[in-house]
């Protein structure tokens, strides 16, 4: 009998999932920058909520 030396790859290695292989242009943000940005936007919204007078 012939020996099988051929190894099979999982589905992700066969090219089905390749979205990390392509380099895309655009802004690159780390997770820390996203969290800090969200906190800053939330603080601005809270500050505007308590500093503006609506009148009702």
PDB file of N, H, CA, C and O in Angstrom:
ATOM      1  N   UNK A   1       0.825  -1.173   0.000  1.00  0.00           N
ATOM      2  CA  UNK A   1       0.000   0.000   0.000  1.00  0.00           C
ATOM      3  C   UNK A   1       0.877   1.248   0.000  1.00  0.00           C
ATOM      4  O   UNK A   1       1.963   1.261   0.579  1.00  0.00           O
ATOM      5  N   UNK A   2       0.401   2.262  -0.639  1.00  0.00           N
ATOM      6  H   UNK A   2      -0.481   2.251  -1.109  1.00  0.00           H
ATOM      7  CA  UNK A   2       1.124   3.531  -0.706  1.00  0.00           C
ATOM      8  C   UNK A   2       0.888   4.332   0.570  1.00  0.00           C
ATOM      9  O   UNK A   2      -0.201   4.334   1.144  1.00  0.00           O
ATOM     10  N   UNK A   3       1.948   5.008   0.986  1.00  0.00           N
ATOM     11  H   UNK A   3       2.833   5.007   0.520  1.00  0.00           H
ATOM     12  CA  UNK A   3       1.837   5.850   2.181  1.00  0.00           C
ATOM     13  C   UNK A   3       1.198   7.182   1.830  1.00  0.00           C
ATOM     14  O   UNK A   3       1.432   7.728   0.752  1.00  0.00           O
ATOM     15  N   UNK A   4       0.395   7.697   2.739  1.00  0.00           N
ATOM     16  H   UNK A   4       0.205   7.254   3.614  1.00  0.00           H
ATOM     17  CA  UNK A   4      -0.215   9.015   2.540  1.00  0.00           C
ATOM     18  C   UNK A   4       0.599  10.042   3.317  1.00  0.00           C
ATOM     19  O   UNK A   4       0.524  10.102   4.544  1.00  0.00           O
ATOM     20  N   UNK A   5       1.375  10.848   2.603  1.00  0.00           N
ATOM     21  H   UNK A   5       1.437  10.800   1.606  1.00  0.00           H
ATOM     22  CA  UNK A   5       2.134  11.921   3.232  1.00  0.00           C
ATOM     23  C   UNK A   5       1.456  13.270   3.043  1.00  0.00           C
ATOM     24  O   UNK A   5       1.930  14.291   3.541  1.00  0.00           O
ATOM     25  N   UNK A   6       0.372  13.264   2.337  1.00  0.00           N
ATOM     26  H   UNK A   6      -0.013  12.435   1.932  1.00  0.00           H
ATOM     27  CA  UNK A   6      -0.315  14.523   2.050  1.00  0.00           C
ATOM     28  C   UNK A   6      -1.105  14.970   3.280  1.00  0.00           C
ATOM     29  O   UNK A   6      -1.874  14.203   3.860  1.00  0.00           O
ATOM     30  N   UNK A   7      -0.890  16.248   3.664  1.00  0.00           N
ATOM     31  H   UNK A   7      -0.266  16.871   3.193  1.00  0.00           H
ATOM     32  CA  UNK A   7      -1.605  16.800   4.810  1.00  0.00           C
ATOM     33  C   UNK A   7      -2.699  17.728   4.304  1.00  0.00           C
ATOM     34  O   UNK A   7      -2.501  18.493   3.360  1.00  0.00           O
ATOM     35  N   UNK A   8      -3.835  17.646   4.937  1.00  0.00           N
ATOM     36  H   UNK A   8      -3.996  17.025   5.704  1.00  0.00           H
ATOM     37  CA  UNK A   8      -4.940  18.520   4.543  1.00  0.00           C
ATOM     38  C   UNK A   8      -4.968  19.735   5.454  1.00  0.00           C
ATOM     39  O   UNK A   8      -4.618  19.656   6.632  1.00  0.00           O
ATOM     40  N   UNK A   9      -5.389  20.858   4.891  1.00  0.00           N
ATOM     41  H   UNK A   9      -5.674  20.922   3.934  1.00  0.00           H
ATOM     42  CA  UNK A   9      -5.486  22.102   5.637  1.00  0.00           C
ATOM     43  C   UNK A   9      -6.927  22.341   6.059  1.00  0.00           C
ATOM     44  O   UNK A   9      -7.854  21.852   5.413  1.00  0.00           O
ATOM     45  N   UNK A  10      -7.119  23.085   7.132  1.00  0.00           N
ATOM     46  H   UNK A  10      -6.366  23.482   7.657  1.00  0.00           H
ATOM     47  CA  UNK A  10      -8.494  23.418   7.509  1.00  0.00           C
ATOM     48  C   UNK A  10      -9.120  24.369   6.486  1.00  0.00           C
ATOM     49  O   UNK A  10      -8.421  24.912   5.630  1.00  0.00           O
ATOM     50  N   UNK A  11     -10.425  24.566   6.576  1.00  0.00           N
ATOM     51  H   UNK A  11     -10.992  24.126   7.272  1.00  0.00           H
ATOM     52  CA  UNK A  11     -11.148  25.383   5.594  1.00  0.00           C
ATOM     53  C   UNK A  11     -10.636  26.817   5.564  1.00  0.00           C
ATOM     54  O   UNK A  11     -10.612  27.434   4.499  1.00  0.00           O
ATOM     55  N   UNK A  12     -10.227  27.358   6.702  1.00  0.00           N
ATOM     56  H   UNK A  12     -10.246  26.856   7.567  1.00  0.00           H
ATOM     57  CA  UNK A  12      -9.746  28.740   6.713  1.00  0.00           C
ATOM     58  C   UNK A  12      -8.401  28.857   6.000  1.00  0.00           C
ATOM     59  O   UNK A  12      -8.075  29.927   5.485  1.00  0.00           O
ATOM     60  N   UNK A  13      -7.632  27.806   5.960  1.00  0.00           N
ATOM     61  H   UNK A  13      -7.896  26.937   6.378  1.00  0.00           H
ATOM     62  CA  UNK A  13      -6.359  27.843   5.255  1.00  0.00           C
ATOM     63  C   UNK A  13      -6.502  27.620   3.763  1.00  0.00           C
ATOM     64  O   UNK A  13      -5.547  27.820   3.012  1.00  0.00           O
ATOM     65  N   UNK A  14      -7.672  27.211   3.326  1.00  0.00           N
ATOM     66  H   UNK A  14      -8.447  27.048   3.936  1.00  0.00           H
ATOM     67  CA  UNK A  14      -7.894  26.931   1.912  1.00  0.00           C
ATOM     68  C   UNK A  14      -8.336  28.166   1.132  1.00  0.00           C
ATOM     69  O   UNK A  14      -8.609  28.073  -0.065  1.00  0.00           O
ATOM     70  N   UNK A  15      -8.408  29.303   1.784  1.00  0.00           N
ATOM     71  H   UNK A  15      -8.187  29.379   2.756  1.00  0.00           H
ATOM     72  CA  UNK A  15      -8.768  30.531   1.085  1.00  0.00           C
ATOM     73  C   UNK A  15     -10.214  30.943   1.242  1.00  0.00           C
ATOM     74  O   UNK A  15     -10.656  31.899   0.606  1.00  0.00           O
ATOM     75  N   UNK A  16     -10.959  30.241   2.076  1.00  0.00           N
ATOM     76  H   UNK A  16     -10.599  29.464   2.593  1.00  0.00           H
ATOM     77  CA  UNK A  16     -12.357  30.610   2.278  1.00  0.00           C
ATOM     78  C   UNK A  16     -12.450  31.886   3.114  1.00  0.00           C
ATOM     79  O   UNK A  16     -13.259  32.766   2.821  1.00  0.00           O
ATOM     80  N   UNK A  17     -11.632  31.983   4.142  1.00  0.00           N
ATOM     81  H   UNK A  17     -10.974  31.268   4.380  1.00  0.00           H
ATOM     82  CA  UNK A  17     -11.602  33.175   4.993  1.00  0.00           C
ATOM     83  C   UNK A  17     -10.279  33.874   4.742  1.00  0.00           C
ATOM     84  O   UNK A  17      -9.236  33.431   5.223  1.00  0.00           O
ATOM     85  N   UNK A  18     -10.317  34.963   3.990  1.00  0.00           N
ATOM     86  H   UNK A  18     -11.164  35.323   3.599  1.00  0.00           H
ATOM     87  CA  UNK A  18      -9.084  35.666   3.633  1.00  0.00           C
ATOM     88  C   UNK A  18      -9.177  37.159   3.877  1.00  0.00           C
ATOM     89  O   UNK A  18      -8.441  37.919   3.248  1.00  0.00           O
ATOM     90  N   UNK A  19     -10.037  37.602   4.748  1.00  0.00           N
ATOM     91  H   UNK A  19     -10.635  36.984   5.259  1.00  0.00           H
ATOM     92  CA  UNK A  19     -10.221  39.032   4.905  1.00  0.00           C
ATOM     93  C   UNK A  19      -9.080  39.692   5.662  1.00  0.00           C
ATOM     94  O   UNK A  19      -8.987  40.920   5.636  1.00  0.00           O
ATOM     95  N   UNK A  20      -8.214  38.957   6.330  1.00  0.00           N
ATOM     96  H   UNK A  20      -8.289  37.960   6.352  1.00  0.00           H
ATOM     97  CA  UNK A  20      -7.063  39.552   7.003  1.00  0.00           C
ATOM     98  C   UNK A  20      -5.841  39.625   6.092  1.00  0.00           C
ATOM     99  O   UNK A  20      -4.861  40.286   6.436  1.00  0.00           O
ATOM    100  N   UNK A  21      -5.877  38.971   4.958  1.00  0.00           N
ATOM    101  H   UNK A  21      -6.672  38.434   4.678  1.00  0.00           H
ATOM    102  CA  UNK A  21      -4.725  38.970   4.065  1.00  0.00           C
ATOM    103  C   UNK A  21      -4.587  40.264   3.280  1.00  0.00           C
ATOM    104  O   UNK A  21      -3.469  40.661   2.949  1.00  0.00           O
ATOM    105  N   UNK A  22      -5.684  40.928   2.975  1.00  0.00           N
ATOM    106  H   UNK A  22      -6.592  40.606   3.244  1.00  0.00           H
ATOM    107  CA  UNK A  22      -5.651  42.118   2.137  1.00  0.00           C
ATOM    108  C   UNK A  22      -5.399  43.354   2.987  1.00  0.00           C
ATOM    109  O   UNK A  22      -5.992  43.531   4.051  1.00  0.00           O
ATOM    110  N   UNK A  23      -4.512  44.197   2.496  1.00  0.00           N
ATOM    111  H   UNK A  23      -4.030  44.053   1.631  1.00  0.00           H
ATOM    112  CA  UNK A  23      -4.223  45.472   3.154  1.00  0.00           C
ATOM    113  C   UNK A  23      -5.179  46.516   2.603  1.00  0.00           C
ATOM    114  O   UNK A  23      -5.249  46.720   1.391  1.00  0.00           O
ATOM    115  N   UNK A  24      -5.910  47.174   3.480  1.00  0.00           N
ATOM    116  H   UNK A  24      -5.853  47.009   4.464  1.00  0.00           H
ATOM    117  CA  UNK A  24      -6.861  48.186   3.044  1.00  0.00           C
ATOM    118  C   UNK A  24      -6.370  49.559   3.451  1.00  0.00           C
ATOM    119  O   UNK A  24      -5.661  49.713   4.446  1.00  0.00           O
ATOM    120  N   UNK A  25      -6.757  50.556   2.665  1.00  0.00           N
ATOM    121  H   UNK A  25      -7.333  50.430   1.857  1.00  0.00           H
ATOM    122  CA  UNK A  25      -6.386  51.919   3.011  1.00  0.00           C
ATOM    123  C   UNK A  25      -7.441  52.493   3.947  1.00  0.00           C
ATOM    124  O   UNK A  25      -8.588  52.047   3.956  1.00  0.00           O
ATOM    125  N   UNK A  26      -7.043  53.476   4.725  1.00  0.00           N
ATOM    126  H   UNK A  26      -6.111  53.839   4.718  1.00  0.00           H
ATOM    127  CA  UNK A  26      -7.974  54.112   5.645  1.00  0.00           C
ATOM    128  C   UNK A  26      -7.335  54.300   7.005  1.00  0.00           C
ATOM    129  O   UNK A  26      -6.163  53.987   7.218  1.00  0.00           O
ATOM    130  N   UNK A  27      -8.134  54.817   7.914  1.00  0.00           N
ATOM    131  H   UNK A  27      -9.086  55.071   7.742  1.00  0.00           H
ATOM    132  CA  UNK A  27      -7.644  55.087   9.268  1.00  0.00           C
ATOM    133  C   UNK A  27      -7.514  53.769  10.022  1.00  0.00           C
ATOM    134  O   UNK A  27      -8.425  52.940  10.002  1.00  0.00           O
ATOM    135  N   UNK A  28      -6.401  53.585  10.673  1.00  0.00           N
ATOM    136  H   UNK A  28      -5.662  54.258  10.690  1.00  0.00           H
ATOM    137  CA  UNK A  28      -6.168  52.394  11.483  1.00  0.00           C
ATOM    138  C   UNK A  28      -6.196  52.820  12.957  1.00  0.00           C
ATOM    139  O   UNK A  28      -5.363  53.618  13.388  1.00  0.00           O
ATOM    140  N   UNK A  29      -7.143  52.296  13.719  1.00  0.00           N
ATOM    141  H   UNK A  29      -7.819  51.648  13.369  1.00  0.00           H
ATOM    142  CA  UNK A  29      -7.294  52.637  15.125  1.00  0.00           C
ATOM    143  C   UNK A  29      -7.123  51.391  15.980  1.00  0.00           C
ATOM    144  O   UNK A  29      -7.583  50.303  15.633  1.00  0.00           O
ATOM    145  N   UNK A  30      -6.450  51.582  17.102  1.00  0.00           N
ATOM    146  H   UNK A  30      -6.076  52.465  17.384  1.00  0.00           H
ATOM    147  CA  UNK A  30      -6.326  50.478  18.047  1.00  0.00           C
ATOM    148  C   UNK A  30      -7.595  50.421  18.900  1.00  0.00           C
ATOM    149  O   UNK A  30      -8.336  51.402  18.954  1.00  0.00           O
ATOM    150  N   UNK A  31      -7.856  49.318  19.553  1.00  0.00           N
ATOM    151  H   UNK A  31      -7.253  48.521  19.509  1.00  0.00           H
ATOM    152  CA  UNK A  31      -9.038  49.232  20.421  1.00  0.00           C
ATOM    153  C   UNK A  31      -9.022  50.273  21.540  1.00  0.00           C
ATOM    154  O   UNK A  31     -10.075  50.775  21.934  1.00  0.00           O
ATOM    155  N   UNK A  32      -7.841  50.598  22.052  1.00  0.00           N
ATOM    156  H   UNK A  32      -6.986  50.190  21.732  1.00  0.00           H
ATOM    157  CA  UNK A  32      -7.744  51.613  23.105  1.00  0.00           C
ATOM    158  C   UNK A  32      -8.195  52.971  22.590  1.00  0.00           C
ATOM    159  O   UNK A  32      -8.884  53.700  23.303  1.00  0.00           O
ATOM    160  N   UNK A  33      -7.825  53.322  21.378  1.00  0.00           N
ATOM    161  H   UNK A  33      -7.266  52.730  20.798  1.00  0.00           H
ATOM    162  CA  UNK A  33      -8.227  54.601  20.808  1.00  0.00           C
ATOM    163  C   UNK A  33      -9.736  54.668  20.608  1.00  0.00           C
ATOM    164  O   UNK A  33     -10.336  55.727  20.791  1.00  0.00           O
ATOM    165  N   UNK A  34     -10.348  53.567  20.242  1.00  0.00           N
ATOM    166  H   UNK A  34      -9.860  52.706  20.094  1.00  0.00           H
ATOM    167  CA  UNK A  34     -11.800  53.540  20.056  1.00  0.00           C
ATOM    168  C   UNK A  34     -12.506  53.737  21.392  1.00  0.00           C
ATOM    169  O   UNK A  34     -13.476  54.492  21.472  1.00  0.00           O
ATOM    170  N   UNK A  35     -12.032  53.068  22.440  1.00  0.00           N
ATOM    171  H   UNK A  35     -11.244  52.455  22.374  1.00  0.00           H
ATOM    172  CA  UNK A  35     -12.647  53.196  23.763  1.00  0.00           C
ATOM    173  C   UNK A  35     -12.486  54.616  24.286  1.00  0.00           C
ATOM    174  O   UNK A  35     -13.440  55.191  24.809  1.00  0.00           O
ATOM    175  N   UNK A  36     -11.300  55.188  24.154  1.00  0.00           N
ATOM    176  H   UNK A  36     -10.525  54.721  23.729  1.00  0.00           H
ATOM    177  CA  UNK A  36     -11.062  56.555  24.621  1.00  0.00           C
ATOM    178  C   UNK A  36     -11.930  57.539  23.842  1.00  0.00           C
ATOM    179  O   UNK A  36     -12.480  58.471  24.428  1.00  0.00           O
ATOM    180  N   UNK A  37     -12.059  57.346  22.542  1.00  0.00           N
ATOM    181  H   UNK A  37     -11.612  56.588  22.066  1.00  0.00           H
ATOM    182  CA  UNK A  37     -12.923  58.208  21.739  1.00  0.00           C
ATOM    183  C   UNK A  37     -14.379  58.125  22.176  1.00  0.00           C
ATOM    184  O   UNK A  37     -15.065  59.145  22.238  1.00  0.00           O
ATOM    185  N   UNK A  38     -14.851  56.934  22.477  1.00  0.00           N
ATOM    186  H   UNK A  38     -14.293  56.105  22.427  1.00  0.00           H
ATOM    187  CA  UNK A  38     -16.235  56.762  22.931  1.00  0.00           C
ATOM    188  C   UNK A  38     -16.457  57.441  24.276  1.00  0.00           C
ATOM    189  O   UNK A  38     -17.506  58.044  24.502  1.00  0.00           O
ATOM    190  N   UNK A  39     -15.479  57.346  25.168  1.00  0.00           N
ATOM    191  H   UNK A  39     -14.627  56.856  24.985  1.00  0.00           H
ATOM    192  CA  UNK A  39     -15.593  58.004  26.474  1.00  0.00           C
ATOM    193  C   UNK A  39     -15.624  59.519  26.306  1.00  0.00           C
ATOM    194  O   UNK A  39     -16.411  60.198  26.965  1.00  0.00           O
ATOM    195  N   UNK A  40     -14.780  60.052  25.436  1.00  0.00           N
ATOM    196  H   UNK A  40     -14.140  59.500  24.901  1.00  0.00           H
ATOM    197  CA  UNK A  40     -14.752  61.500  25.200  1.00  0.00           C
ATOM    198  C   UNK A  40     -16.085  61.976  24.625  1.00  0.00           C
ATOM    199  O   UNK A  40     -16.613  63.001  25.058  1.00  0.00           O
ATOM    200  N   UNK A  41     -16.627  61.251  23.666  1.00  0.00           N
ATOM    201  H   UNK A  41     -16.197  60.418  23.315  1.00  0.00           H
ATOM    202  CA  UNK A  41     -17.921  61.632  23.085  1.00  0.00           C
ATOM    203  C   UNK A  41     -19.026  61.562  24.134  1.00  0.00           C
ATOM    204  O   UNK A  41     -19.896  62.432  24.170  1.00  0.00           O
ATOM    205  N   UNK A  42     -19.003  60.539  24.989  1.00  0.00           N
ATOM    206  H   UNK A  42     -18.296  59.832  24.960  1.00  0.00           H
ATOM    207  CA  UNK A  42     -20.010  60.423  26.045  1.00  0.00           C
ATOM    208  C   UNK A  42     -19.900  61.585  27.026  1.00  0.00           C
ATOM    209  O   UNK A  42     -20.919  62.128  27.450  1.00  0.00           O
ATOM    210  N   UNK A  43     -18.684  61.973  27.391  1.00  0.00           N
ATOM    211  H   UNK A  43     -17.856  61.532  27.046  1.00  0.00           H
ATOM    212  CA  UNK A  43     -18.502  63.097  28.313  1.00  0.00           C
ATOM    213  C   UNK A  43     -18.982  64.404  27.694  1.00  0.00           C
ATOM    214  O   UNK A  43     -19.573  65.234  28.385  1.00  0.00           O
ATOM    215  N   UNK A  44     -18.738  64.595  26.413  1.00  0.00           N
ATOM    216  H   UNK A  44     -18.258  63.921  25.851  1.00  0.00           H
ATOM    217  CA  UNK A  44     -19.226  65.798  25.727  1.00  0.00           C
ATOM    218  C   UNK A  44     -20.756  65.817  25.720  1.00  0.00           C
ATOM    219  O   UNK A  44     -21.361  66.863  25.954  1.00  0.00           O
ATOM    220  N   UNK A  45     -21.377  64.685  25.457  1.00  0.00           N
ATOM    221  H   UNK A  45     -20.885  63.835  25.267  1.00  0.00           H
ATOM    222  CA  UNK A  45     -22.845  64.614  25.457  1.00  0.00           C
ATOM    223  C   UNK A  45     -23.414  64.894  26.844  1.00  0.00           C
ATOM    224  O   UNK A  45     -24.416  65.598  26.971  1.00  0.00           O
ATOM    225  N   UNK A  46     -22.793  64.355  27.872  1.00  0.00           N
ATOM    226  H   UNK A  46     -21.979  63.783  27.769  1.00  0.00           H
ATOM    227  CA  UNK A  46     -23.255  64.600  29.242  1.00  0.00           C
ATOM    228  C   UNK A  46     -23.078  66.070  29.601  1.00  0.00           C
ATOM    229  O   UNK A  46     -23.968  66.668  30.206  1.00  0.00           O
ATOM    230  N   UNK A  47     -21.945  66.658  29.236  1.00  0.00           N
ATOM    231  H   UNK A  47     -21.222  66.172  28.744  1.00  0.00           H
ATOM    232  CA  UNK A  47     -21.705  68.071  29.527  1.00  0.00           C
ATOM    233  C   UNK A  47     -22.719  68.950  28.805  1.00  0.00           C
ATOM    234  O   UNK A  47     -23.230  69.905  29.390  1.00  0.00           O
ATOM    235  N   UNK A  48     -23.017  68.646  27.556  1.00  0.00           N
ATOM    236  H   UNK A  48     -22.602  67.870  27.081  1.00  0.00           H
ATOM    237  CA  UNK A  48     -24.008  69.432  26.821  1.00  0.00           C
ATOM    238  C   UNK A  48     -25.405  69.262  27.408  1.00  0.00           C
ATOM    239  O   UNK A  48     -26.201  70.201  27.405  1.00  0.00           O
ATOM    240  N   UNK A  49     -25.699  68.086  27.903  1.00  0.00           N
ATOM    241  H   UNK A  49     -25.053  67.323  27.905  1.00  0.00           H
ATOM    242  CA  UNK A  49     -27.023  67.826  28.491  1.00  0.00           C
ATOM    243  C   UNK A  49     -27.256  68.686  29.715  1.00  0.00           C
ATOM    244  O   UNK A  49     -28.359  69.195  29.912  1.00  0.00           O
ATOM    245  N   UNK A  50     -26.228  68.858  30.547  1.00  0.00           N
ATOM    246  H   UNK A  50     -25.332  68.445  30.387  1.00  0.00           H
ATOM    247  CA  UNK A  50     -26.397  69.597  31.791  1.00  0.00           C
ATOM    248  C   UNK A  50     -26.085  71.081  31.665  1.00  0.00           C
ATOM    249  O   UNK A  50     -26.369  71.839  32.592  1.00  0.00           O
ATOM    250  N   UNK A  51     -25.514  71.519  30.559  1.00  0.00           N
ATOM    251  H   UNK A  51     -25.282  70.904  29.806  1.00  0.00           H
ATOM    252  CA  UNK A  51     -25.187  72.938  30.410  1.00  0.00           C
ATOM    253  C   UNK A  51     -26.150  73.678  29.491  1.00  0.00           C
ATOM    254  O   UNK A  51     -26.088  74.904  29.409  1.00  0.00           O
ATOM    255  N   UNK A  52     -27.019  72.983  28.813  1.00  0.00           N
ATOM    256  H   UNK A  52     -27.069  71.986  28.880  1.00  0.00           H
ATOM    257  CA  UNK A  52     -27.976  73.666  27.940  1.00  0.00           C
ATOM    258  C   UNK A  52     -29.328  73.743  28.630  1.00  0.00           C
ATOM    259  O   UNK A  52     -29.721  72.832  29.359  1.00  0.00           O
ATOM    260  N   UNK A  53     -30.028  74.836  28.394  1.00  0.00           N
ATOM    261  H   UNK A  53     -29.709  75.576  27.802  1.00  0.00           H
ATOM    262  CA  UNK A  53     -31.352  75.048  28.983  1.00  0.00           C
ATOM    263  C   UNK A  53     -32.401  74.909  27.896  1.00  0.00           C
ATOM    264  O   UNK A  53     -32.369  75.638  26.904  1.00  0.00           O
ATOM    265  N   UNK A  54     -33.323  73.986  28.071  1.00  0.00           N
ATOM    266  H   UNK A  54     -33.349  73.394  28.877  1.00  0.00           H
ATOM    267  CA  UNK A  54     -34.345  73.748  27.070  1.00  0.00           C
ATOM    268  C   UNK A  54     -35.587  74.581  27.380  1.00  0.00           C
ATOM    269  O   UNK A  54     -36.181  75.150  26.465  1.00  0.00           O
ATOM    270  N   UNK A  55     -35.990  74.666  28.635  1.00  0.00           N
ATOM    271  H   UNK A  55     -35.508  74.203  29.379  1.00  0.00           H
ATOM    272  CA  UNK A  55     -37.093  75.516  29.028  1.00  0.00           C
ATOM    273  C   UNK A  55     -38.392  74.805  29.336  1.00  0.00           C
ATOM    274  O   UNK A  55     -39.405  75.474  29.538  1.00  0.00           O
ATOM    275  N   UNK A  56     -38.414  73.501  29.380  1.00  0.00           N
ATOM    276  H   UNK A  56     -37.591  72.958  29.215  1.00  0.00           H
ATOM    277  CA  UNK A  56     -39.629  72.828  29.797  1.00  0.00           C
ATOM    278  C   UNK A  56     -39.369  72.097  31.029  1.00  0.00           C
ATOM    279  O   UNK A  56     -40.268  71.449  31.564  1.00  0.00           O
TER     280      UNK A  56
END
